Short mmCIF file of C-alpha atoms in Angstrom, two decimals:
data_model
loop_
_atom_site.label_atom_id
_atom_site.label_comp_id
_atom_site.label_asym_id
_atom_site.label_seq_id
_atom_site.Cartn_x
_atom_site.Cartn_y
_atom_site.Cartn_z
CA UNK A 88 -27.47 33.10 1.40
CA UNK A 89 -29.51 31.12 0.73
CA UNK A 90 -31.62 31.87 3.83
CA UNK A 91 -31.50 35.21 3.50
CA UNK A 92 -33.44 34.53 -0.36
CA UNK A 93 -35.60 31.67 1.44
CA UNK A 94 -36.13 35.17 3.68
CA UNK A 95 -36.98 37.22 0.98
CA UNK A 96 -39.25 34.92 -0.57
CA UNK A 97 -41.71 35.83 2.54
CA UNK A 98 -41.80 39.62 0.08
CA UNK A 99 -43.65 38.11 -2.55
CA UNK A 100 -46.30 39.72 -3.78
CA UNK A 101 -45.99 42.69 -1.14
CA UNK A 102 -43.31 44.48 -1.93
CA UNK A 103 -43.03 45.85 -5.82
CA UNK A 104 -42.27 48.34 -7.11
CA UNK A 105 -39.12 47.52 -5.14
CA UNK A 106 -37.71 43.96 -4.64
CA UNK A 107 -37.38 41.28 -3.26
CA UNK A 108 -34.59 41.07 -0.21
CA UNK A 109 -33.33 38.92 3.16
CA UNK A 110 -30.45 39.51 4.95
CA UNK A 111 -29.28 37.18 7.55
CA UNK A 112 -26.56 38.14 10.69
CA UNK A 113 -24.49 35.68 11.76
CA UNK A 114 -21.54 36.33 15.07
CA UNK A 115 -18.69 33.35 14.98
CA UNK A 116 -20.43 31.15 13.19
CA UNK A 117 -24.38 30.74 14.32
CA UNK A 118 -27.64 33.13 12.70
CA UNK A 119 -27.94 36.73 15.69
CA UNK A 120 -30.49 38.16 13.85
CA UNK A 121 -32.80 38.19 10.96
CA UNK A 122 -35.55 39.97 8.50
CA UNK A 123 -36.78 40.77 5.77
CA UNK A 124 -38.32 43.49 3.27
CA UNK A 125 -42.01 42.75 3.95
CA UNK A 126 -44.14 45.22 3.06
CA UNK A 127 -43.23 48.61 0.30
CA UNK A 128 -43.17 51.61 2.42
CA UNK A 129 -41.83 49.69 5.36
CA UNK A 130 -37.99 48.98 6.10
CA UNK A 131 -36.04 47.10 4.56
CA UNK A 132 -34.03 44.18 4.72
CA UNK A 133 -31.58 45.27 6.54
CA UNK A 134 -32.52 46.83 9.93
CA UNK A 135 -34.91 44.41 10.59
CA UNK A 136 -32.70 42.27 10.58
CA UNK A 137 -30.03 44.84 12.83
CA UNK A 138 -32.68 45.17 14.83
CA UNK A 139 -32.88 41.54 15.50
CA UNK A 140 -29.21 41.39 15.89
CA UNK A 141 -28.68 44.23 18.46
CA UNK A 142 -25.75 44.16 19.61
CA UNK A 143 -25.01 41.29 18.72
CA UNK A 144 -24.60 42.88 15.31
CA UNK A 145 -21.17 45.02 16.45
CA UNK A 146 -17.92 43.08 14.86
CA UNK A 147 -20.49 40.71 12.61
CA UNK A 148 -21.56 39.19 9.28
CA UNK A 149 -24.29 40.67 6.86
CA UNK A 150 -25.28 38.37 4.33
CA UNK A 151 -27.90 40.05 2.29
CA UNK A 152 -29.79 38.73 -1.84
CA UNK A 153 -29.58 42.65 -2.62
CA UNK A 154 -27.07 45.25 -2.35
CA UNK A 155 -27.69 47.70 0.47
CA UNK A 156 -29.90 50.69 -0.58
CA UNK A 157 -27.67 53.71 -0.22
CA UNK A 158 -30.46 56.78 -0.95
CA UNK A 159 -32.69 57.73 1.65
CA UNK A 160 -36.24 57.70 -0.32
CA UNK A 161 -39.44 56.03 2.11
CA UNK A 162 -36.88 54.49 4.51
CA UNK A 163 -33.49 55.57 5.18
CA UNK A 164 -30.31 54.43 2.93
CA UNK A 165 -29.60 50.65 4.28
CA UNK A 166 -26.10 51.86 4.27
CA UNK A 167 -25.60 53.68 7.31
CA UNK A 168 -27.68 51.36 9.88
CA UNK A 169 -25.21 48.55 8.83
CA UNK A 170 -21.77 50.96 9.67
CA UNK A 171 -23.60 52.29 12.28
CA UNK A 172 -24.32 48.62 13.89
CA UNK A 173 -21.03 47.57 13.06
CA UNK A 174 -21.01 45.49 11.08
CA UNK A 175 -17.49 45.20 9.26
CA UNK A 176 -18.22 42.16 6.74
CA UNK A 177 -21.43 42.54 4.44
CA UNK A 178 -21.61 39.35 1.38
CA UNK A 179 -24.18 40.35 -1.54
CA UNK A 180 -25.63 38.12 -3.40
CA UNK A 181 -25.96 40.73 -6.61
CA UNK A 182 -25.24 44.03 -7.00
CA UNK A 183 -28.68 46.91 -7.19
CA UNK A 184 -28.93 48.54 -11.08
CA UNK A 185 -31.09 51.04 -10.13
CA UNK A 186 -29.22 54.58 -9.93
CA UNK A 187 -30.64 55.91 -7.35
CA UNK A 188 -30.04 52.87 -4.59
CA UNK A 189 -27.09 51.50 -5.92
CA UNK A 190 -23.36 52.00 -4.54
CA UNK A 191 -24.95 50.56 -0.86
CA UNK A 192 -20.69 48.36 -1.44
CA UNK A 193 -18.83 51.54 -2.42
CA UNK A 194 -19.72 53.20 0.24
CA UNK A 195 -19.77 50.55 3.12
CA UNK A 196 -15.82 50.19 1.03
CA UNK A 197 -15.31 53.25 1.52
CA UNK A 198 -16.01 52.93 6.07
CA UNK A 199 -13.91 50.31 5.77
CA UNK A 200 -16.49 47.28 6.17
CA UNK A 201 -15.43 44.61 3.88
CA UNK A 202 -17.35 43.63 1.42
CA UNK A 203 -17.75 40.64 -0.97
CA UNK A 204 -20.76 40.76 -4.04
CA UNK A 205 -21.65 37.43 -6.32
CA UNK A 206 -22.43 35.29 -3.65
CA UNK A 207 -26.01 32.95 -4.94
CA UNK A 208 -26.69 35.65 -7.58
CA UNK A 209 -28.38 33.53 -10.46
CA UNK A 210 -30.24 32.50 -8.13
CA UNK A 211 -31.23 36.67 -6.15
CA UNK A 212 -32.11 37.86 -9.90
CA UNK A 213 -33.81 35.32 -10.41
CA UNK A 214 -35.38 36.13 -7.68
CA UNK A 215 -36.24 39.75 -8.92
CA UNK A 216 -36.24 38.59 -13.02
CA UNK A 217 -38.94 41.54 -13.25
CA UNK A 218 -37.30 44.13 -11.46
CA UNK A 219 -34.02 43.82 -12.88
CA UNK A 220 -35.24 43.48 -16.36
CA UNK A 221 -36.77 46.35 -15.88
CA UNK A 222 -34.05 48.68 -15.27
CA UNK A 223 -33.14 47.87 -19.32
CA UNK A 224 -35.46 47.25 -21.25
CA UNK A 225 -39.13 48.88 -22.97
CA UNK A 226 -41.36 46.14 -22.53
CA UNK A 227 -42.26 44.37 -19.38
CA UNK A 228 -41.48 41.17 -18.59
CA UNK A 229 -42.98 38.14 -19.82
CA UNK A 230 -43.67 34.73 -17.83
CA UNK A 231 -45.79 32.95 -20.56
CA UNK A 232 -47.88 29.86 -18.58
CA UNK A 233 -48.97 26.65 -19.81
CA UNK A 234 -51.58 23.64 -18.41
CA UNK A 235 -50.71 20.82 -20.84
CA UNK A 236 -51.37 16.81 -20.96
CA UNK A 237 -48.16 14.55 -21.24
CA UNK A 238 -49.00 14.65 -24.64
CA UNK A 239 -48.69 19.00 -24.44
CA UNK A 240 -52.49 19.52 -25.74
CA UNK A 241 -54.10 22.27 -23.90
CA UNK A 242 -57.86 20.66 -24.66
CA UNK A 243 -59.04 16.81 -26.07
CA UNK A 244 -60.29 16.94 -29.14
CA UNK A 245 -64.21 18.17 -27.88
CA UNK A 246 -62.84 21.51 -26.47
CA UNK A 247 -63.99 20.51 -22.99
CA UNK A 248 -63.43 22.85 -20.22
CA UNK A 249 -62.20 21.76 -16.78
CA UNK A 250 -59.03 21.81 -14.70
CA UNK A 251 -56.24 19.22 -16.53
CA UNK A 252 -54.52 20.50 -12.81
CA UNK A 253 -54.79 19.67 -9.96
CA UNK A 254 -56.08 21.29 -6.79
CA UNK A 255 -51.78 21.35 -5.42
CA UNK A 256 -50.54 23.68 -9.02
CA UNK A 257 -53.91 25.24 -9.44
CA UNK A 258 -53.14 26.85 -5.66
CA UNK A 259 -49.86 27.85 -7.04
CA UNK A 260 -50.72 30.23 -10.10
CA UNK A 261 -52.35 31.80 -7.97
CA UNK A 262 -49.76 32.41 -7.16
CA UNK A 263 -47.56 34.13 -9.64
CA UNK A 264 -50.62 36.69 -9.88
CA UNK A 265 -50.43 37.51 -7.32
CA UNK A 266 -46.56 37.99 -7.95
CA UNK A 267 -47.49 39.88 -11.10
CA UNK A 268 -48.23 43.08 -12.29
CA UNK A 269 -50.70 41.61 -14.49
CA UNK A 270 -52.82 38.45 -15.25
CA UNK A 271 -52.49 38.34 -19.47
CA UNK A 272 -54.88 36.01 -21.56
CA UNK A 273 -56.73 35.92 -24.80
CA UNK A 274 -60.07 36.99 -26.39
CA UNK A 275 -60.70 32.79 -27.31
CA UNK A 276 -59.88 31.30 -23.36
CA UNK A 277 -62.59 34.04 -22.67
CA UNK A 278 -64.97 33.47 -24.84
CA UNK A 279 -64.15 29.68 -23.54
CA UNK A 280 -63.03 29.57 -20.24
CA UNK A 281 -65.28 32.91 -18.69
CA UNK A 282 -62.44 33.72 -15.76
CA UNK A 283 -62.15 35.79 -13.89
CA UNK A 284 -58.25 36.35 -13.37
CA UNK A 285 -58.47 37.11 -9.54
CA UNK A 286 -56.00 36.57 -6.68
CA UNK A 287 -57.43 33.85 -4.63
CA UNK A 288 -56.37 30.87 -2.13
CA UNK A 289 -53.07 32.44 -2.18
CA UNK A 290 -52.25 35.91 0.83
CA UNK A 291 -53.46 38.76 -1.47
CA UNK A 292 -51.71 41.22 -2.91
CA UNK A 293 -50.23 44.89 -2.36
CA UNK A 294 -51.85 45.83 -5.33
CA UNK A 295 -53.66 43.51 -6.95
CA UNK A 296 -52.51 42.65 -10.50
CA UNK A 297 -54.46 44.29 -13.35
CA UNK A 298 -56.76 42.07 -15.95
CA UNK A 299 -56.00 41.84 -19.66
CA UNK A 300 -57.46 40.92 -23.02
CA UNK A 301 -55.68 40.34 -25.90
CA UNK A 302 -58.34 40.72 -27.90
CA UNK A 303 -57.59 42.35 -31.90
CA UNK A 304 -62.03 42.06 -32.93
CA UNK A 305 -62.85 43.34 -29.89
CA UNK A 306 -65.12 39.34 -29.14
CA UNK A 307 -65.12 40.54 -25.19
CA UNK A 308 -68.47 39.89 -24.68
CA UNK A 309 -69.50 42.12 -21.50
CA UNK A 310 -71.26 39.84 -19.54
CA UNK A 311 -68.14 37.87 -19.36
CA UNK A 312 -67.10 37.83 -15.19
CA UNK A 313 -64.21 40.07 -16.21
CA UNK A 314 -66.46 43.10 -16.43
CA UNK A 315 -68.20 42.13 -13.23
CA UNK A 316 -67.45 44.02 -10.31
CA UNK A 317 -64.43 42.36 -7.78
CA UNK A 318 -64.91 41.85 -4.64
CA UNK A 319 -62.92 44.14 -3.27
CA UNK A 320 -62.75 40.79 -0.01
CA UNK A 321 -60.56 39.38 -2.74
CA UNK A 322 -58.45 41.55 -4.69
CA UNK A 323 -59.44 45.22 -4.32
CA UNK A 324 -59.05 47.17 -7.60
CA UNK A 325 -58.18 44.55 -10.44
CA UNK A 326 -59.26 46.78 -12.96
CA UNK A 327 -59.84 45.16 -17.39
CA UNK A 328 -57.71 46.63 -20.30
CA UNK A 329 -58.36 45.00 -23.58
CA UNK A 330 -55.66 45.73 -25.43
CA UNK A 331 -56.21 45.66 -29.65
CA UNK A 332 -55.19 45.97 -33.28
CA UNK A 333 -56.20 49.45 -34.36
CA UNK A 334 -56.49 47.81 -38.46
CA UNK A 335 -58.84 44.77 -37.53
CA UNK A 336 -62.70 44.86 -38.53
CA UNK A 337 -64.64 45.80 -35.03
CA UNK A 338 -68.87 45.53 -34.65
CA UNK A 339 -69.18 48.79 -34.99
CA UNK A 340 -70.15 50.55 -30.74
CA UNK A 341 -68.29 48.04 -29.67
CA UNK A 342 -65.09 49.65 -28.29
CA UNK A 343 -67.76 52.31 -26.84
CA UNK A 344 -70.00 50.15 -25.44
CA UNK A 345 -66.27 48.92 -23.91
CA UNK A 346 -64.91 51.84 -22.60
CA UNK A 347 -68.42 52.87 -21.17
CA UNK A 348 -68.10 49.74 -18.91
CA UNK A 349 -64.60 50.30 -17.61
CA UNK A 350 -62.88 48.69 -19.92
CA UNK A 351 -59.20 50.40 -20.43
CA UNK A 352 -59.38 49.63 -24.90
CA UNK A 353 -55.52 50.15 -25.38
CA UNK A 354 -55.50 49.97 -29.35
CA UNK A 355 -51.82 48.96 -30.80
CA UNK A 356 -49.76 47.92 -33.89
CA UNK A 357 -49.39 44.97 -32.74
CA UNK A 358 -48.36 42.34 -29.43
CA UNK A 359 -44.32 43.80 -28.99
CA UNK A 360 -46.76 47.65 -29.19
CA UNK A 361 -48.71 46.76 -26.62
CA UNK A 362 -46.04 45.71 -24.53
CA UNK A 363 -44.32 48.37 -24.81
CA UNK A 364 -47.94 50.79 -23.62
CA UNK A 365 -48.49 48.60 -21.04
CA UNK A 366 -44.48 48.54 -19.66
CA UNK A 367 -45.21 53.37 -19.83
CA UNK A 368 -48.23 52.68 -18.14
CA UNK A 369 -46.46 50.74 -15.22
CA UNK A 370 -46.66 48.01 -15.84
CA UNK A 371 -43.69 45.77 -15.07
CA UNK A 372 -44.74 41.66 -15.50
CA UNK A 373 -47.81 39.94 -16.28
CA UNK A 374 -47.63 36.60 -16.04
CA UNK A 375 -49.93 35.57 -19.78
CA UNK A 376 -52.71 32.34 -19.15
CA UNK A 377 -53.53 32.26 -22.79
CA UNK A 378 -54.32 29.38 -25.53
CA UNK A 379 -51.82 28.52 -28.00
CA UNK A 380 -53.48 31.62 -30.34
CA UNK A 381 -51.72 33.85 -27.62
CA UNK A 382 -49.31 31.71 -26.72
CA UNK A 383 -47.53 30.90 -30.55
CA UNK A 384 -47.98 34.99 -30.96
CA UNK A 385 -46.29 36.25 -27.90
CA UNK A 386 -43.14 33.08 -29.11
CA UNK A 387 -43.57 34.06 -32.46
CA UNK A 388 -42.89 38.03 -31.22
CA UNK A 389 -39.93 36.61 -29.13
CA UNK A 390 -41.15 38.12 -26.32
CA UNK A 391 -41.79 35.28 -23.58
CA UNK A 392 -38.71 35.58 -20.72
CA UNK A 393 -39.70 32.39 -18.51
CA UNK A 394 -42.01 29.51 -19.35
CA UNK A 395 -43.70 27.68 -17.01
CA UNK A 396 -45.91 24.61 -17.81
CA UNK A 397 -47.76 22.84 -15.67
CA UNK A 398 -47.96 19.06 -17.28
CA UNK A 399 -50.56 16.64 -15.15
CA UNK A 400 -50.59 13.50 -15.48
CA UNK A 401 -53.52 12.77 -18.46
CA UNK A 402 -53.42 11.61 -21.99
CA UNK A 403 -55.37 13.26 -24.76
CA UNK A 404 -54.07 11.78 -27.84
CA UNK A 405 -55.87 12.09 -31.08
CA UNK A 406 -57.67 15.58 -32.09
CA UNK A 407 -56.06 17.08 -28.72
CA UNK A 408 -54.66 20.48 -29.51
CA UNK A 409 -52.08 21.26 -28.83
CA UNK A 410 -49.86 23.55 -26.53
CA UNK A 411 -47.48 24.92 -29.20
CA UNK A 412 -49.46 24.26 -32.22
CA UNK A 413 -49.46 27.97 -33.83
CA UNK A 414 -45.05 28.12 -32.51
CA UNK A 415 -42.70 29.22 -34.48
CA UNK A 416 -41.41 26.29 -36.40
CA UNK A 417 -38.16 24.53 -36.51
CA UNK A 418 -35.31 22.63 -36.34
CA UNK A 419 -34.00 19.55 -35.33
CA UNK A 420 -30.45 20.47 -34.85
CA UNK A 421 -31.55 24.45 -34.57
CA UNK A 422 -34.11 24.83 -32.32
CA UNK A 423 -32.39 26.54 -28.43
CA UNK A 424 -32.09 24.63 -26.06
CA UNK A 425 -33.83 26.18 -22.59
CA UNK A 426 -32.10 26.32 -20.28
CA UNK A 427 -34.20 24.85 -16.66
CA UNK A 428 -35.02 27.32 -13.95
CA UNK A 429 -37.20 25.13 -12.07
CA UNK A 430 -38.91 21.20 -12.57
CA UNK A 431 -40.40 20.18 -8.98
CA UNK A 432 -43.68 17.62 -7.94
CA UNK A 433 -47.01 19.26 -6.84
CA UNK A 434 -48.84 16.89 -6.31
CA UNK A 435 -49.74 14.18 -9.81
CA UNK A 436 -48.48 16.77 -11.62
CA UNK A 437 -45.06 17.88 -12.74
CA UNK A 438 -43.43 21.93 -12.94
CA UNK A 439 -41.01 23.02 -15.32
CA UNK A 440 -39.50 26.37 -15.58
CA UNK A 441 -37.33 27.06 -18.40
CA UNK A 442 -35.75 30.43 -19.14
CA UNK A 443 -36.20 31.70 -22.74
CA UNK A 444 -34.23 35.62 -21.93
CA UNK A 445 -31.62 36.51 -19.94
CA UNK A 446 -31.86 38.75 -16.99
#
């Protein structure tokens, strides 16, 4: 199953809105076929693995990271291929929550196939967290990414621009962008860093992530990189959405000027309301790369699902801007201890992923 999960991850950025799925066919203790869902609209992991196994699939066991689908969508039902191949046992990491595609385990059992579920389930659900979350939530899955110093600072006392982390960590951020439906920052980050928020240095995703700015006063400059034409060879499309609060005071004609530049301006009442509007627009996952202000607003609204910290081996000291200076206060005795999902070195930097909500 661990191999099936590793295979599934090879579909990163290519399968949405479908989940990433991997499958392995084993006969007499030997892997005879494997596959993964490589791209939305293309064959699912199970038939790819079954084709690789050929006749050796008869009497074998199939390990798959998600319950095989039972409906006819862009591809035929995977349960039909499994039964026709003569698989006698199917081991499933986790059930499919989709009401249309789910139910494959029941069909397989009815056909006489032995089915075991729940193997490496937590890892399988974490891999496709936005997919599972979207089945019951009215907002996108939110990942808050912060690059900080040892003392949790975003920048020094002079507000200097520049990288805290090294090239390996920065490339990983682009991988996170490629696996998200949208990338978001606050207006302060746009004014300070002028980011493009495109995907670079990693394989391009099938669909470019939409770019979002939380900008209450519509301060995003018309000359910002976000408003310039996007290189189609780097990422195609990448529309820009500016979420602003309706009661905020903005310069006359500012909204019209942004719209004339091709920006989608969404008027919202709050951060949670903005997220609900974005979910209604088809955005299931957002990577937020905001500063202390936006991070604080998201944490205060309790809408952060995963907190991704890239910690650089530098100390910025007195006067530096703390990443959590706007976060709600907690007492030592009552502050929740966050579950660590992942922790590893990326060059000289340390990546830690914390879970704030269950899947």
